[in-house]
Amino acid sequence: MAGLLVILDGLGGRPTDFGGATCLERAAHPNLDELAAQGALGLMDPIAPGIRPGSDTAHLSIFGYDPLKVYTGRGAFEVLGIGMEVRGGDICFRANFATVEERNGQLIVLDRRAGRLEEGKLLEEAVNSVSLRDFGVEMFFRASTEHRGALVLRGEGLSAAVSDTDPHEAGVPVAEARPLEDTEAARRTAQILNAFTRRAYAVLRDHPVNKKRVAEGKLPGNAILLRGAAVMPHLVPVTEIYGIRAACIAGGALYKGVARLAGMEVLSVPGATGDLKTDLRAKAQAALEALRSFDLVFVHIKGTDNAGHDGDAEAKRKFIERVDREFFGTILADLPKGLHLCVSGDHTTPPAVREHTADPVPALFWGPAVRPDRVRTFTERAAGEGGLGRFSGRLLPQLLGYCDFGSKFGA
Amino acid sequence: MAGLLVILDGLGGRPTDFGGATCLERAAHPNLDELAAQGALGLMDPIAPGIRPGSDTAHLSIFGYDPLKVYTGRGAFEVLGIGMEVRGGDICFRANFATVEERNGQLIVLDRRAGRLEEGKLLEEAVNSVSLRDFGVEMFFRASTEHRGALVLRGEGLSAAVSDTDPHEAGVPVAEARPLEDTEAARRTAQILNAFTRRAYAVLRDHPVNKKRVAEGKLPGNAILLRGAAVMPHLVPVTEIYGIRAACIAGGALYKGVARLAGMEVLSVPGATGDLKTDLRAKAQAALEALRSFDLVFVHIKGTDNAGHDGDAEAKRKFIERVDREFFGTILADLPKGLHLCVSGDHTTPPAVREHTADPVPALFWGPAVRPDRVRTFTERAAGEGGLGRFSGRLLPQLLGYCDFGSKFGA
């Protein structure tokens, strides 16, 4: 027996989205309705009733972790979101390219965003050439959009209890990182960050990219400001908890990152773009293929959330129809024997709101072990009448429970 | 007003048990249906959605304790399971009779199971004659099946942070217990266990039972190996939390033990055997009798779980019918005024799986304070449509809530 967990990001909606109906209610989804008729529905609060989830915290909760315990802050999870491979215990920072000027040995910040430079990727290698090995520490830097990036420190005796080197204003020196608790690890980490500030400036100051920008009258990206130190949590991998092999199929880096942290193998699927244009048939084929060798396959589909953030109810409705036809149509045409399936969202993104809301999300379980209810369609309202009632997160433990994975707690 | 909590062990089932239906769905249970029609149903996850419960952890959760906080491990709860009377703070061990040979002052293990000897009960008194009073410690030993048993240490300044004396292999000396943390209690407990090893050998070496075994060419049970130290948790008794008198009627030792730990008085009922042959009318009569003097009566009925573990769907179906007729028929024929009733299971044991599964369990509440729902039958699917929704554990607090026991939390 194997389990397939399909998360349609931002799936849920509100009556205000479509003149009295949600996108899911207005969309035709015969395949999902067929699964609903044979399976059972419930309403899931991704974290707890009334909590507006982020995609990161929601996925932790859906996988069975308690985000109130393991979520260490946006800093750590943004690092996952830009696709860096991190490990539990790594110290993560949000980073900015900035423009500084040396005055009396001090680095004065002229622009915290280096004129929103676009050449971050071209400067990435130089930043990564900074060595902190004399401290026994590895450092990884990744540029993302515009002036943004992230930095990871890896090594023994590090702490996230350090203040930012980002002074959060211009016209003042780059801030000295200070320990925020009285520990050797915090003191040492602050010292390492201050060394990093100087060493990064040394490699960026005369970098050809910056020379070119200055020649063009633009602000150089000659310093890195760090903020929001957070430790990457040590999660006990679901593969270990349940003694299974697990795979992830996703377009977005954040989902791949959380899945990797949870012990899943991230599969590469050409055409899985993490947006409305994603190749849903390719993802379904990849899932069917993966189900031959993995006990659990997690598929993340992002487009529903994008349309919600865009405030485009019609795009969300159409995308749901495409998911039903292209993804679930492909799965149902070649259904593996003994498969258990869970379909849900990670939160509600109503086009009428254009943001994540706290509303509960419909969840569908299907497979031989699932006791069917009377609900025959996959919508928010139908889920409210479903036989599985209302629960918080934990879709993955429930799905694996139906598959009889995992050991007893107790005797 | 009084409350009657009836747990049918392993009650829940799956559609795969009986060709599309569960045993509960296939069984005729007019009395339970009558209670369902008058009362209200819900779906209970014994611990949390997706967790496969043991009977020990499930009962803790049903009684209102958080097993993730109070469950100290199998060692402690096995001691309850073989019927030893323990208290919070006791240090519990799983024990084996073993065969050892003295060589140069060392006890070398020849067989960790003493040839799976059957005379454990005959050696029990000798082991209990070992005194640890010079350490200010009381010791209790109980033999169970074959070479197995359990040992309990009671006294001040003891710790469960000690290594096993069981070397887990033959041909090597009995292991020296070592402290696993740097505390006086751990050091002292290790010292006590090592004294116990020697003293137990002294009383078992020349025991007539062992002499007879040796004469018959069998391996003597001349040593006791200990493993899996665990402290019995201190539970605040429900009798204290709610200011009530509570009684337990059960056949199985584990359920009596957990009930005693929760402050319940364990009543002896002849014919309550904890298996499929148990005298259900006698248990119902005893419950009715107890309800005259106790505020809460907890009745545990084990046969449903036994049939589930046996993979015998027909036996489970028939046993449910017998429970309905003989237990609930007797209760309904002589219903105490103002009684509130809760009927549920501690987990799902589908005959198709032969083990506990993570699926939620139907729960029924009945009595003057319970708001009736529209559900008119007691099945898993009906419970999914019940008016009480889905919740985790805590049957006993809810039942006592309907009975208006307990003080406000807050003002």
mmCIF file of N, CA, C and O in Angstrom, chain B residues 91 158-163 178-183 185-187 189-190 229-231:
data_model
loop_
_atom_site.group_PDB
_atom_site.id
_atom_site.type_symbol
_atom_site.label_atom_id
_atom_site.label_comp_id
_atom_site.label_asym_id
_atom_site.label_seq_id
_atom_site.Cartn_x
_atom_site.Cartn_y
_atom_site.Cartn_z
ATOM 1 N N ILE B 91 10.133 2.714 40.336
ATOM 2 C CA ILE B 91 10.982 2.427 39.183
ATOM 3 C C ILE B 91 10.698 0.994 38.746
ATOM 4 O O ILE B 91 10.821 0.060 39.544
ATOM 5 N N LEU B 158 15.555 7.364 44.021
ATOM 6 C CA LEU B 158 15.825 6.380 42.969
ATOM 7 C C LEU B 158 15.692 7.062 41.610
ATOM 8 O O LEU B 158 15.074 8.112 41.478
ATOM 9 N N SER B 159 16.261 6.440 40.594
ATOM 10 C CA SER B 159 16.216 7.011 39.244
ATOM 11 C C SER B 159 16.050 5.903 38.221
ATOM 12 O O SER B 159 16.535 4.780 38.414
ATOM 13 N N ALA B 160 15.363 6.218 37.118
ATOM 14 C CA ALA B 160 15.240 5.254 36.010
ATOM 15 C C ALA B 160 16.393 5.407 35.019
ATOM 16 O O ALA B 160 16.454 4.668 34.041
ATOM 17 N N ALA B 161 17.310 6.323 35.289
ATOM 18 C CA ALA B 161 18.432 6.549 34.369
ATOM 19 C C ALA B 161 19.563 5.569 34.672
ATOM 20 O O ALA B 161 20.659 5.947 35.079
ATOM 21 N N VAL B 162 19.271 4.278 34.495
ATOM 22 C CA VAL B 162 20.263 3.225 34.744
ATOM 23 C C VAL B 162 20.242 2.249 33.574
ATOM 24 O O VAL B 162 19.207 2.026 32.953
ATOM 25 N N SER B 163 21.400 1.658 33.312
ATOM 26 C CA SER B 163 21.487 0.695 32.209
ATOM 27 C C SER B 163 20.986 -0.674 32.666
ATOM 28 O O SER B 163 20.864 -0.952 33.863
ATOM 29 N N ARG B 178 24.781 0.539 35.209
ATOM 30 C CA ARG B 178 25.550 1.780 35.296
ATOM 31 C C ARG B 178 24.593 2.973 35.325
ATOM 32 O O ARG B 178 23.528 2.923 34.711
ATOM 33 N N PRO B 179 24.991 4.043 36.023
ATOM 34 C CA PRO B 179 24.157 5.250 35.983
ATOM 35 C C PRO B 179 24.230 5.867 34.591
ATOM 36 O O PRO B 179 25.299 5.910 33.990
ATOM 37 N N LEU B 180 23.095 6.327 34.058
ATOM 38 C CA LEU B 180 23.061 6.941 32.717
ATOM 39 C C LEU B 180 23.009 8.457 32.803
ATOM 40 O O LEU B 180 22.920 9.147 31.796
ATOM 41 N N GLU B 181 23.016 8.976 34.000
ATOM 42 C CA GLU B 181 23.167 10.424 34.157
ATOM 43 C C GLU B 181 23.983 10.668 35.419
ATOM 44 O O GLU B 181 24.109 9.778 36.277
ATOM 45 N N ASP B 182 24.538 11.858 35.535
ATOM 46 C CA ASP B 182 25.465 12.166 36.616
ATOM 47 C C ASP B 182 24.683 12.656 37.841
ATOM 48 O O ASP B 182 24.735 13.815 38.200
ATOM 49 N N THR B 183 23.922 11.730 38.445
ATOM 50 C CA THR B 183 23.172 12.092 39.651
ATOM 51 C C THR B 183 23.401 11.017 40.709
ATOM 52 O O THR B 183 23.678 9.853 40.393
ATOM 53 N N ALA B 185 21.123 9.805 42.558
ATOM 54 C CA ALA B 185 20.018 8.838 42.467
ATOM 55 C C ALA B 185 20.337 7.749 41.447
ATOM 56 O O ALA B 185 20.089 6.564 41.699
ATOM 57 N N ALA B 186 20.890 8.138 40.303
ATOM 58 C CA ALA B 186 21.215 7.144 39.271
ATOM 59 C C ALA B 186 22.343 6.228 39.749
ATOM 60 O O ALA B 186 22.291 5.008 39.567
ATOM 61 N N ARG B 187 23.382 6.814 40.379
ATOM 62 C CA ARG B 187 24.490 5.999 40.892
ATOM 63 C C ARG B 187 23.992 5.003 41.926
ATOM 64 O O ARG B 187 24.336 3.829 41.922
ATOM 65 N N THR B 189 20.889 3.866 42.374
ATOM 66 C CA THR B 189 19.997 2.852 41.803
ATOM 67 C C THR B 189 20.814 1.765 41.104
ATOM 68 O O THR B 189 20.513 0.568 41.224
ATOM 69 N N ALA B 190 21.862 2.163 40.381
ATOM 70 C CA ALA B 190 22.722 1.180 39.716
ATOM 71 C C ALA B 190 23.345 0.236 40.754
ATOM 72 O O ALA B 190 23.369 -0.990 40.573
ATOM 73 N N ALA B 229 14.360 0.167 32.346
ATOM 74 C CA ALA B 229 13.941 0.940 33.526
ATOM 75 C C ALA B 229 13.027 2.100 33.115
ATOM 76 O O ALA B 229 13.309 2.809 32.159
ATOM 77 N N ALA B 230 11.926 2.254 33.836
ATOM 78 C CA ALA B 230 11.000 3.366 33.551
ATOM 79 C C ALA B 230 10.316 3.754 34.844
ATOM 80 O O ALA B 230 9.981 2.896 35.669
ATOM 81 N N VAL B 231 10.128 5.030 35.024
ATOM 82 C CA VAL B 231 9.471 5.488 36.254
ATOM 83 C C VAL B 231 7.953 5.514 36.027
ATOM 84 O O VAL B 231 7.483 5.883 34.956
#
